[in-house]
Short mmCIF file of C-alpha atoms in Angstrom, two decimals:
data_model
loop_
_atom_site.label_atom_id
_atom_site.label_comp_id
_atom_site.label_asym_id
_atom_site.label_seq_id
_atom_site.Cartn_x
_atom_site.Cartn_y
_atom_site.Cartn_z
CA MET A 900 2.59 0.39 -4.67
CA ASP A 901 -0.54 -1.74 -4.85
CA THR A 902 -3.72 -0.15 -3.54
CA GLU A 903 -4.92 -1.78 -0.31
CA GLU A 904 -8.30 -3.43 0.08
CA SER A 905 -10.73 -0.65 0.92
CA ASN A 906 -14.39 0.28 1.21
CA GLU A 907 -13.63 3.64 -0.33
CA LEU A 908 -15.06 4.65 -3.67
CA VAL A 909 -13.15 5.58 -6.80
CA TYR A 910 -14.78 7.74 -9.45
CA HIS A 911 -14.91 7.76 -13.22
CA TYR A 912 -15.82 10.95 -15.08
CA THR A 913 -17.34 10.55 -18.52
CA SER A 914 -19.89 11.88 -20.99
CA LEU A 915 -23.55 10.93 -20.73
CA ASP A 916 -23.33 8.90 -23.96
CA ALA A 917 -20.29 6.98 -22.69
CA PHE A 918 -21.97 6.38 -19.32
CA ILE A 919 -25.02 4.88 -21.05
CA SER A 920 -22.77 2.67 -23.17
CA ILE A 921 -20.75 1.49 -20.14
CA VAL A 922 -23.81 0.57 -18.10
CA ASN A 923 -25.68 -0.93 -21.06
CA SER A 924 -22.76 -3.20 -21.96
CA ARG A 925 -21.56 -3.82 -18.38
CA THR A 926 -18.03 -3.28 -19.67
CA PHE A 927 -15.16 -0.84 -19.20
CA ARG A 928 -12.88 0.12 -22.04
CA PHE A 929 -9.19 0.00 -21.09
CA GLY A 930 -7.11 2.35 -23.28
CA ASP A 931 -3.58 1.89 -24.61
CA ALA A 932 -1.11 3.05 -21.95
CA ARG A 933 1.08 4.64 -24.61
CA THR A 934 -1.71 6.94 -25.82
CA MET A 935 -2.81 8.46 -22.50
CA ASN A 936 -3.33 12.21 -22.05
CA ASP A 937 0.29 12.50 -20.86
CA TYR A 938 1.85 10.70 -23.82
CA THR A 939 5.40 10.75 -22.35
CA GLU A 940 4.76 9.05 -19.02
CA ILE A 941 5.70 5.40 -19.76
CA GLU A 942 8.91 6.36 -21.54
CA HIS A 943 9.72 8.97 -18.86
CA ASN A 944 9.36 6.45 -16.03
CA ILE A 945 11.50 3.83 -17.76
CA ASN A 946 14.21 6.45 -18.41
CA LEU A 947 14.02 7.44 -14.74
CA LEU A 948 15.00 3.87 -13.85
CA LEU A 949 17.74 3.60 -16.46
CA ASN A 950 19.23 6.96 -15.47
CA LEU A 951 19.92 5.59 -11.99
CA GLU A 952 23.10 4.17 -13.52
CA LYS A 953 24.50 7.73 -13.57
CA GLN A 954 24.22 7.81 -9.76
CA LYS A 955 26.01 4.50 -9.28
CA PRO A 956 28.59 5.40 -6.57
CA GLU A 957 26.15 7.20 -4.27
CA LEU A 958 23.33 4.67 -4.78
CA MET A 959 25.61 1.69 -4.11
CA GLU A 960 26.35 3.23 -0.71
CA LYS A 961 22.82 4.50 -0.02
CA LEU A 962 21.09 1.23 -0.96
CA ASN A 963 23.89 -1.03 0.29
CA ILE A 964 24.31 -2.70 -3.11
CA SER A 965 27.56 -4.26 -4.32
CA ASN A 966 29.08 -3.33 -7.68
CA GLU A 967 27.98 -6.69 -9.07
CA GLY A 968 24.48 -6.27 -7.66
CA PHE A 969 24.14 -2.75 -9.06
CA ASN A 970 25.15 -3.89 -12.56
CA LYS A 971 22.74 -6.81 -12.29
CA GLY A 972 19.94 -4.43 -11.29
CA ILE A 973 20.46 -2.21 -14.33
CA GLU A 974 20.65 -5.28 -16.58
CA ASN A 975 17.36 -6.56 -15.17
CA ILE A 976 15.66 -3.19 -15.74
CA GLN A 977 16.90 -3.22 -19.36
CA PHE A 978 15.71 -6.83 -19.72
CA PHE A 979 12.19 -6.02 -18.52
CA LYS A 980 12.08 -2.84 -20.62
CA LYS A 981 12.59 -5.06 -23.66
CA TYR A 982 10.20 -7.69 -22.30
CA ILE A 983 7.21 -5.33 -22.03
CA GLU A 984 7.66 -4.13 -25.61
CA ASN A 985 6.15 -7.47 -26.66
CA HIS A 986 3.03 -6.87 -24.57
CA TYR A 987 -0.06 -4.71 -24.64
CA ILE A 988 -0.47 -2.46 -21.61
CA HIS A 989 -3.97 -1.04 -21.19
CA ILE A 990 -5.26 1.28 -18.48
CA MET A 991 -8.64 2.19 -17.00
CA SER A 992 -8.55 5.46 -15.05
CA PHE A 993 -10.47 6.47 -11.95
CA SER A 994 -10.11 9.34 -9.50
CA ASN A 995 -10.15 9.58 -5.71
CA ASN A 996 -12.05 12.87 -6.09
CA PRO A 997 -15.84 12.77 -6.52
CA ASP A 998 -16.52 16.37 -7.51
CA THR A 999 -13.52 18.16 -9.04
CA LEU A 1000 -13.99 20.98 -11.50
CA SER A 1001 -10.95 20.14 -13.64
CA GLN A 1002 -12.27 16.59 -14.02
CA TRP A 1003 -15.72 17.81 -15.05
CA ARG A 1004 -14.15 20.10 -17.63
CA GLY A 1005 -11.59 17.64 -18.96
CA TYR A 1006 -13.39 14.29 -18.98
CA ALA A 1007 -17.14 14.82 -18.54
CA ASP A 1008 -18.23 16.83 -21.56
CA SER A 1009 -17.37 20.21 -20.00
CA GLY A 1010 -19.56 19.50 -16.97
CA LYS A 1011 -22.58 18.14 -18.86
CA GLY A 1012 -21.57 14.53 -18.17
CA ILE A 1013 -21.67 12.00 -15.36
CA CYS A 1014 -19.32 10.89 -12.60
CA PHE A 1015 -19.97 7.48 -11.07
CA GLY A 1016 -18.41 5.98 -7.96
CA MET A 1017 -17.47 2.34 -7.55
CA ASN A 1018 -16.23 0.36 -4.57
CA LEU A 1019 -12.52 -0.25 -5.19
CA SER A 1020 -12.39 -3.59 -3.38
CA ALA A 1021 -15.31 -4.90 -5.43
CA LEU A 1022 -13.65 -3.56 -8.55
CA ARG A 1023 -10.45 -5.44 -7.75
CA HIS A 1024 -12.29 -8.73 -7.33
CA CYS A 1025 -14.53 -8.49 -10.37
CA CYS A 1026 -12.05 -7.15 -12.93
CA LEU A 1027 -8.83 -8.88 -12.07
CA ASN A 1028 -7.58 -12.26 -13.19
CA SER A 1029 -4.17 -13.55 -14.20
CA ILE A 1030 -3.69 -10.85 -16.85
CA TYR A 1031 -4.97 -7.87 -14.86
CA ARG A 1032 -3.08 -5.94 -12.22
CA ILE A 1033 -4.06 -2.93 -10.13
CA ALA A 1034 -1.23 -0.44 -10.32
CA GLY A 1035 -2.88 1.72 -7.68
CA ASN A 1036 -2.66 5.41 -6.92
CA CYS A 1037 -0.66 7.56 -9.31
CA ILE A 1038 2.46 9.25 -7.96
CA TYR A 1039 3.03 12.88 -8.93
CA ILE A 1040 5.81 14.10 -6.62
CA GLN A 1041 9.27 13.68 -8.16
CA GLU A 1042 10.93 12.96 -4.82
CA GLN A 1043 8.56 10.08 -4.21
CA LEU A 1044 9.07 8.78 -7.75
CA ASN A 1045 12.84 8.85 -7.23
CA LYS A 1046 12.46 6.85 -4.02
CA GLU A 1047 10.23 4.27 -5.73
CA ALA A 1048 12.77 3.97 -8.58
CA GLN A 1049 15.60 3.34 -6.12
CA ASN A 1050 13.54 0.70 -4.29
CA LEU A 1051 12.90 -1.02 -7.62
CA LEU A 1052 16.61 -0.97 -8.45
CA LYS A 1053 17.36 -2.52 -5.05
CA LEU A 1054 14.88 -5.31 -5.79
CA ALA A 1055 16.30 -5.77 -9.31
CA SER A 1056 19.78 -6.28 -7.86
CA THR A 1057 18.69 -9.41 -5.96
CA PHE A 1058 18.11 -11.83 -8.87
CA ASP A 1059 19.26 -12.76 -12.36
CA SER A 1060 16.51 -12.28 -14.94
CA ASN A 1061 17.92 -15.10 -17.09
CA ASP A 1062 18.13 -17.63 -14.28
CA CYS A 1063 15.73 -17.11 -11.37
CA GLU A 1064 12.58 -18.51 -9.83
CA PHE A 1065 9.34 -17.67 -11.61
CA GLU A 1066 7.98 -16.02 -8.45
CA ALA A 1067 10.89 -13.58 -8.23
CA ARG A 1068 10.46 -12.54 -11.86
CA SER A 1069 6.68 -12.27 -11.50
CA ASN A 1070 6.89 -10.14 -8.36
CA PHE A 1071 9.42 -7.81 -9.97
CA LEU A 1072 7.33 -7.59 -13.15
CA ASP A 1073 4.28 -6.52 -11.10
CA ASP A 1074 6.30 -3.79 -9.38
CA PHE A 1075 7.94 -2.73 -12.65
CA ILE A 1076 4.57 -2.35 -14.43
CA ALA A 1077 3.11 -0.54 -11.42
CA PHE A 1078 5.99 1.94 -11.43
CA ILE A 1079 5.98 2.75 -15.14
CA THR A 1080 2.17 3.15 -15.21
CA THR A 1081 1.67 5.23 -12.04
CA GLY A 1082 4.40 7.85 -12.25
CA LYS A 1083 2.84 11.04 -13.64
CA ASN A 1084 3.70 14.66 -14.32
CA GLU A 1085 2.96 16.83 -11.26
CA ALA A 1086 0.76 19.06 -13.45
CA PHE A 1087 -1.89 16.31 -13.26
CA ILE A 1088 -1.87 16.07 -9.44
CA ASP A 1089 -5.41 17.40 -8.93
CA GLU A 1090 -6.77 14.38 -10.81
CA GLY A 1091 -5.94 12.05 -7.88
CA GLU A 1092 -5.85 9.17 -10.34
CA VAL A 1093 -6.23 5.49 -9.49
CA ARG A 1094 -5.49 3.02 -12.26
CA LEU A 1095 -6.36 -0.53 -13.23
CA VAL A 1096 -3.76 -2.01 -15.57
CA SER A 1097 -3.91 -4.92 -18.01
CA PHE A 1098 -0.78 -6.65 -19.33
CA ILE A 1099 -1.21 -9.09 -22.25
CA GLU A 1100 1.34 -10.74 -24.51
CA LYS A 1101 1.04 -9.66 -28.17
CA LEU A 1102 1.78 -13.05 -29.72
CA PRO A 1103 -0.21 -15.07 -30.43
CA PRO A 1104 -2.59 -12.14 -31.09
CA PRO A 1105 -5.09 -11.95 -28.20
CA GLN A 1106 -8.65 -11.98 -29.49
CA ASP A 1107 -9.94 -9.70 -26.73
CA VAL A 1108 -7.71 -6.78 -27.79
CA LYS A 1109 -9.50 -4.57 -30.32
CA PHE A 1110 -8.58 -1.52 -32.39
CA ILE A 1111 -10.22 1.80 -33.14
CA ASN A 1112 -9.62 4.80 -35.39
CA SER A 1113 -9.20 7.89 -33.19
CA ASN A 1114 -8.77 11.08 -35.22
CA GLY A 1115 -6.68 9.25 -37.78
CA PHE A 1116 -4.60 7.33 -35.24
CA ILE A 1117 -4.99 3.59 -34.68
CA LYS A 1118 -5.36 2.73 -30.98
CA SER A 1119 -5.80 -0.60 -29.26
CA TYR A 1120 -8.26 -1.13 -26.43
CA LEU A 1121 -9.62 -3.87 -24.20
CA GLU A 1122 -13.15 -4.36 -22.88
CA VAL A 1123 -13.57 -5.78 -19.36
CA SER A 1124 -16.90 -6.90 -17.93
CA PHE A 1125 -18.15 -5.92 -14.46
CA PRO A 1126 -21.29 -6.56 -12.37
CA ILE A 1127 -23.62 -3.57 -12.37
CA ASN A 1128 -24.14 -3.49 -8.59
CA ILE A 1129 -20.59 -2.31 -7.90
CA ILE A 1130 -21.65 1.17 -9.09
CA ASP A 1131 -22.49 2.80 -5.77
CA THR A 1132 -23.15 6.44 -6.69
CA ILE A 1133 -23.90 8.58 -9.74
CA ILE A 1134 -23.11 12.30 -9.64
CA LEU A 1135 -24.60 14.63 -12.24
CA GLY A 1136 -22.20 17.21 -13.65
CA PRO A 1137 -22.61 20.90 -12.79
CA CYS A 1138 -23.84 21.70 -16.32
CA CYS A 1139 -26.27 18.79 -16.70
CA LYS A 1140 -29.54 19.86 -18.34
CA PHE A 1141 -31.59 17.65 -16.02
CA THR A 1142 -31.76 17.05 -12.27
CA THR A 1143 -31.70 14.03 -10.00
CA GLU A 1144 -35.52 14.19 -9.90
CA ASP A 1145 -36.00 14.26 -13.67
CA PRO A 1146 -38.54 11.49 -14.42
CA VAL A 1147 -37.10 10.59 -17.85
CA PHE A 1148 -33.57 10.36 -16.42
CA ASN A 1149 -34.83 8.08 -13.64
CA ASP A 1150 -36.77 5.96 -16.13
CA MET A 1151 -33.54 5.57 -18.10
CA LEU A 1152 -31.66 4.44 -14.98
CA ASP A 1153 -34.39 1.94 -14.13
CA ASN A 1154 -34.03 0.57 -17.64
CA LEU A 1155 -30.21 0.54 -17.63
CA PHE A 1156 -29.75 -0.99 -14.19
CA PHE A 1157 -32.36 -3.69 -14.54
CA ASN A 1158 -31.91 -5.64 -17.75
CA LYS A 1159 -34.63 -8.29 -17.89
CA LYS A 1160 -32.69 -10.55 -20.24
CA LEU A 1161 -29.58 -10.44 -18.04
CA TYR A 1162 -31.76 -11.01 -14.97
CA GLU A 1163 -33.26 -14.13 -16.54
CA LEU A 1164 -29.74 -15.36 -17.40
CA GLY A 1165 -28.67 -14.85 -13.79
CA VAL A 1166 -26.13 -12.13 -14.62
CA ASP A 1167 -28.02 -9.32 -12.89
CA THR A 1168 -29.41 -11.17 -9.90
CA ASN A 1169 -31.22 -8.28 -8.22
CA PRO A 1170 -33.01 -5.15 -9.38
CA TYR A 1171 -30.57 -2.40 -8.47
CA LYS A 1172 -30.25 1.37 -8.61
CA PRO A 1173 -27.35 3.45 -7.24
CA LYS A 1174 -27.59 6.67 -5.24
CA ILE A 1175 -28.05 9.78 -7.41
CA LEU A 1176 -26.39 13.08 -6.42
CA SER A 1177 -25.63 16.42 -8.04
CA SER A 1178 -22.29 18.20 -8.30
CA LYS A 1179 -21.77 21.04 -5.85
CA ALA A 1180 -19.54 22.87 -8.32
CA THR A 1181 -20.83 26.28 -9.37
CA PHE A 1182 -19.79 26.26 -12.99
CA ARG A 1183 -21.60 26.92 -16.24
#
């Protein structure tokens, strides 16, 4: 399920204020996976795996799994369900689509915001370490989700979670997290979402996980640094009140993308400015 190395761009839609904050700080904010716009998805995907037990006779034959192996697979899924409850899962969302009206409306201040494109391969290398995983492209079609769930059960039937090599557990954990964080309701299919996922143990409390009040709800988040030159393209929303030629906007970009202090520290090694485009959407 992992996204392959690629020169393709992925896109993040956001408000102008958030864009300025992201570029100024050179950080992304990963949000709590359990408070995404589809608040049921993690639980739904785990239940999809557990409900495979109801199809035991046909899946044993279809997947060529013994009775013992099938039971072991369900036990392993239950074990890892419990295991992840003691971890933070945070997600940063991108889209494969650079100029989609529903994205402008939903995530970019009703079209007055910004969409910026980043090279996915560069993103993988700069953001990922031992606690970060790319879950890849979201899956929206139920038939495909069912197939992925069955493949995961097949893998879970091959080892004992209480007595197995670290590599086998780690590989299954990666696939398990990828599955529960990429399965989405088909109603969201036009988003073409690509996700970066962070997985961090809760105890001892990790200092890089922070908390925010969001409309009366407490949400955790994680900030991840990135080099500014992986932003390839900026697209102005269809309702932006300025154009790509606006001198003040361009002065702002010059200021944001070349930070003298960071340059002197060797963080931003070259003066840099991405390509600037405008949305082709006719919306107001």
